[in-house]
Amino acid sequence: MGRQRFNIHTHTARCGHADGTDVQYINSAIDAGFQILGFSEHIPFEEIRIKGARMFMEQKDEYLLSMRKLQQQFKGKIEIKVGFEVEYLEDYLDYLKQVKEECDYLILGQHLKYVHSQNEFYDYDCYCSDEDLFIYVEQIEAALQHDLVTYVAHPDYFMQGRRVFSKGCKEVAHRIAKASLEYDIPLENFGKLFLHMAVRFYMVMMRILLLLFLRETEKC
C-alpha cells in the first residue's frame, strides 16, 4: 500500500483551535508530496458563538471565497478542495443541503446532540450516557441515508464522554460499521482520540467490518 497523498480533514484558524494561514497549510501539503488538500472547516451555526469552537456565521462566505481563490492560485501544483465538517441535526437538514451545494464536499463529525437557543447545545465530549449512544449512532445513520457526506470523521468521538466501554458501545460500533458498508461511506481512522477505550472501539470496529465484508463476499 502506497503512502497517502491527500488529506481532506483540515481546519483553519477560523475555528479558533488551529494555527497558521491558509497558504501555510497548502505549502506544507505540497512539501509533504500531497496531491489533494481539502479544507473542512467546522460548519457555523447562528446559535453557537463561542471562540475556539467553530467559525461564526459571518465568516462562512469569506472562507468559501478565500478557498476558491486559492484553488486558482495553486492550480497545477496541488488540487484544493473546500468543504465543511458538519453535524447531522434533523432540524438543520435544509441548511446542510444548502451548504453542500456551496462547497465541494462535507465530512461528518458528529460532535453535537442538539443545538437550541444562543450558545445552548449538547456536545457528546462532555457526557455521553447510554441513551445518548443510540442517538449518536442514529444521527450518523441518518446522515449517510441522506447522502450528505464523503466520509465519517472520528467515529469514536462519543468515547470522549464515556468512562466505560459497554455492551451498548459495542452495538454502536457494529451499527456504524454496518452503515459504512451499506452506504459505501469510509470511516476515518483518527489517532487523536486513541485512549485505552478508543483503542477498544477500533479493535471492535475492525473485527466487525471484516466479518460483515466476508459475509457479503460469500453471497456473491
CSV table of C-alpha atoms in Angstrom, one decimal, residues 8-180:
chain,number,residue,atom,x,y,z
A,8,ILE,CA,-9.4,16.3,3.3
A,9,HIS,CA,-9.8,16.9,7.1
A,10,THR,CA,-8.1,20.2,7.5
A,11,HIS,CA,-9.2,23.1,9.7
A,12,THR,CA,-8.1,26.7,9.6
A,13,ALA,CA,-7.5,29.5,12.2
A,14,ARG,CA,-11.2,30.5,11.7
A,15,CYS,CA,-12.3,27.7,14.0
A,16,GLY,CA,-10.1,29.0,16.9
A,17,HIS,CA,-8.3,25.7,17.6
A,18,ALA,CA,-6.0,25.7,14.6
A,19,ASP,CA,-3.0,27.9,13.8
A,20,GLY,CA,-1.4,29.3,10.7
A,21,THR,CA,-2.6,30.8,7.4
A,22,ASP,CA,-4.4,29.0,4.6
A,23,VAL,CA,-1.3,29.4,2.4
A,24,GLN,CA,1.0,27.8,5.1
A,25,TYR,CA,-1.2,24.7,5.2
A,26,ILE,CA,-1.1,24.4,1.4
A,27,ASN,CA,2.7,24.9,1.2
A,28,SER,CA,3.1,22.3,3.9
A,29,ALA,CA,0.9,19.9,2.0
A,30,ILE,CA,3.0,20.5,-1.2
A,31,ASP,CA,6.2,19.9,0.7
A,32,ALA,CA,4.8,16.6,2.0
A,33,GLY,CA,4.0,15.5,-1.5
A,34,PHE,CA,0.3,15.7,-1.3
A,35,GLN,CA,-1.8,15.8,-4.5
A,36,ILE,CA,-5.0,16.9,-2.8
A,37,LEU,CA,-5.7,19.1,0.2
A,38,GLY,CA,-9.2,19.5,1.4
A,39,PHE,CA,-10.2,22.2,3.9
A,40,SER,CA,-13.2,21.1,6.0
A,41,GLU,CA,-13.8,23.9,8.5
A,42,HIS,CA,-16.5,23.3,11.2
A,43,ILE,CA,-19.8,24.4,9.8
A,44,PRO,CA,-21.1,27.5,11.6
A,45,PHE,CA,-24.4,27.8,13.4
A,46,GLU,CA,-26.1,31.1,14.2
A,47,GLU,CA,-26.8,29.8,17.7
A,48,ILE,CA,-23.1,29.0,18.5
A,49,ARG,CA,-20.9,31.9,19.1
A,50,ILE,CA,-18.0,30.6,21.2
A,51,LYS,CA,-14.4,31.4,20.3
A,52,GLY,CA,-12.3,28.3,19.9
A,53,ALA,CA,-15.3,26.1,18.9
A,54,ARG,CA,-16.0,27.0,15.3
A,55,MET,CA,-16.2,29.9,12.9
A,56,PHE,CA,-19.0,32.4,13.2
A,57,MET,CA,-21.7,32.6,10.5
A,58,GLU,CA,-20.4,35.9,9.1
A,59,GLN,CA,-17.1,34.2,8.3
A,60,LYS,CA,-18.6,31.5,6.1
A,61,ASP,CA,-18.7,33.5,2.8
A,62,GLU,CA,-15.2,34.8,3.3
A,63,TYR,CA,-13.9,31.2,3.9
A,64,LEU,CA,-15.5,30.0,0.7
A,65,LEU,CA,-14.3,32.9,-1.3
A,66,SER,CA,-10.7,32.6,0.0
A,67,MET,CA,-10.6,28.9,-0.8
A,68,ARG,CA,-11.9,29.4,-4.3
A,69,LYS,CA,-9.2,32.0,-4.9
A,70,LEU,CA,-6.6,29.6,-3.6
A,71,GLN,CA,-7.9,26.8,-5.8
A,72,GLN,CA,-6.9,29.0,-8.8
A,73,GLN,CA,-3.7,30.3,-7.3
A,74,PHE,CA,-2.3,26.8,-6.7
A,75,LYS,CA,-3.8,25.2,-9.8
A,76,GLY,CA,-1.2,22.8,-11.3
A,77,LYS,CA,0.7,22.5,-8.1
A,78,ILE,CA,-1.9,20.8,-5.8
A,79,GLU,CA,-5.7,20.3,-6.0
A,80,ILE,CA,-7.5,22.3,-3.4
A,81,LYS,CA,-11.0,21.2,-2.2
A,82,VAL,CA,-13.2,23.3,0.0
A,83,GLY,CA,-15.7,21.7,2.4
A,84,PHE,CA,-17.2,21.6,5.9
A,85,GLU,CA,-17.1,19.3,8.8
A,86,VAL,CA,-20.8,19.0,9.8
A,87,GLU,CA,-23.1,17.5,12.4
A,88,TYR,CA,-26.3,15.8,11.3
A,89,LEU,CA,-29.2,17.6,13.1
A,90,GLU,CA,-32.6,16.9,11.7
A,91,ASP,CA,-33.9,20.4,12.3
A,92,TYR,CA,-31.0,21.7,10.2
A,93,LEU,CA,-31.3,19.3,7.3
A,94,ASP,CA,-32.2,22.1,4.8
A,95,TYR,CA,-29.3,24.1,5.9
A,96,LEU,CA,-26.9,21.2,5.5
A,97,LYS,CA,-28.2,20.6,2.0
A,98,GLN,CA,-27.7,24.2,1.1
A,99,VAL,CA,-24.2,24.3,2.4
A,100,LYS,CA,-23.4,21.1,0.4
A,101,GLU,CA,-24.4,22.9,-2.7
A,102,GLU,CA,-22.0,25.8,-1.9
A,103,CYS,CA,-18.9,23.7,-1.5
A,104,ASP,CA,-17.1,20.6,-2.8
A,105,TYR,CA,-17.8,18.1,-0.1
A,106,LEU,CA,-18.9,17.6,3.5
A,107,ILE,CA,-17.5,15.2,6.1
A,108,LEU,CA,-19.4,14.1,9.2
A,109,GLY,CA,-18.0,14.9,12.6
A,110,GLN,CA,-21.0,14.2,14.9
A,111,HIS,CA,-20.0,16.4,17.9
A,112,LEU,CA,-23.5,17.7,18.8
A,113,LYS,CA,-26.6,16.0,20.0
A,114,TYR,CA,-28.6,19.2,19.5
A,115,VAL,CA,-28.4,23.0,19.1
A,116,HIS,CA,-31.1,25.1,20.7
A,117,SER,CA,-31.0,28.8,21.5
A,118,GLN,CA,-28.0,31.1,21.8
A,119,ASN,CA,-25.0,29.0,22.9
A,120,GLU,CA,-27.3,26.3,24.2
A,121,PHE,CA,-26.0,23.0,22.7
A,122,TYR,CA,-25.1,19.5,23.8
A,123,ASP,CA,-21.7,18.1,22.9
A,124,TYR,CA,-21.0,14.4,23.3
A,125,ASP,CA,-17.5,15.0,24.6
A,126,CYS,CA,-18.8,16.4,27.9
A,127,TYR,CA,-21.1,13.5,28.7
A,128,CYS,CA,-22.4,10.6,26.7
A,129,SER,CA,-25.0,8.4,28.5
A,130,ASP,CA,-26.2,5.0,27.5
A,131,GLU,CA,-29.2,6.7,25.9
A,132,ASP,CA,-27.0,9.2,24.1
A,133,LEU,CA,-25.1,6.4,22.5
A,134,PHE,CA,-28.0,5.4,20.4
A,135,ILE,CA,-29.0,9.0,19.5
A,136,TYR,CA,-25.4,9.4,18.3
A,137,VAL,CA,-25.5,6.4,16.0
A,138,GLU,CA,-29.0,7.2,14.7
A,139,GLN,CA,-27.7,10.6,13.7
A,140,ILE,CA,-24.8,9.0,11.8
A,141,GLU,CA,-27.1,6.6,10.1
A,142,ALA,CA,-29.4,9.4,9.1
A,143,ALA,CA,-26.6,11.5,7.6
A,144,LEU,CA,-25.5,8.5,5.5
A,145,GLN,CA,-29.1,7.8,4.4
A,146,HIS,CA,-29.4,11.4,3.1
A,147,ASP,CA,-26.1,11.1,1.1
A,148,LEU,CA,-24.7,14.2,2.7
A,149,VAL,CA,-21.1,13.3,3.4
A,150,THR,CA,-18.0,11.9,1.8
A,151,TYR,CA,-16.8,10.1,5.0
A,152,VAL,CA,-17.3,9.9,8.7
A,153,ALA,CA,-14.7,11.6,10.8
A,154,HIS,CA,-13.6,10.2,14.2
A,155,PRO,CA,-16.5,7.8,14.6
A,156,ASP,CA,-15.3,7.1,18.1
A,157,TYR,CA,-15.9,10.7,19.2
A,158,PHE,CA,-18.6,9.7,21.7
A,159,MET,CA,-16.0,7.9,23.7
A,160,GLN,CA,-14.7,11.2,25.0
A,161,GLY,CA,-17.8,11.4,27.1
A,162,ARG,CA,-17.6,7.8,28.3
A,163,ARG,CA,-15.8,6.1,31.2
A,164,VAL,CA,-16.7,2.6,30.3
A,165,PHE,CA,-16.7,0.7,27.0
A,166,SER,CA,-20.1,-1.0,27.5
A,167,LYS,CA,-22.2,-3.5,25.6
A,168,GLY,CA,-24.0,-0.5,24.1
A,169,CYS,CA,-20.7,0.9,22.8
A,170,LYS,CA,-20.1,-2.4,21.0
A,171,GLU,CA,-23.5,-2.3,19.5
A,172,VAL,CA,-23.0,1.3,18.3
A,173,ALA,CA,-19.7,0.2,16.7
A,174,HIS,CA,-21.5,-2.6,14.9
A,175,ARG,CA,-24.2,-0.2,13.6
A,176,ILE,CA,-21.6,2.4,12.4
A,177,ALA,CA,-19.6,-0.3,10.6
A,178,LYS,CA,-22.8,-1.8,9.0
A,179,ALA,CA,-23.9,1.7,7.8
A,180,SER,CA,-20.4,2.4,6.4
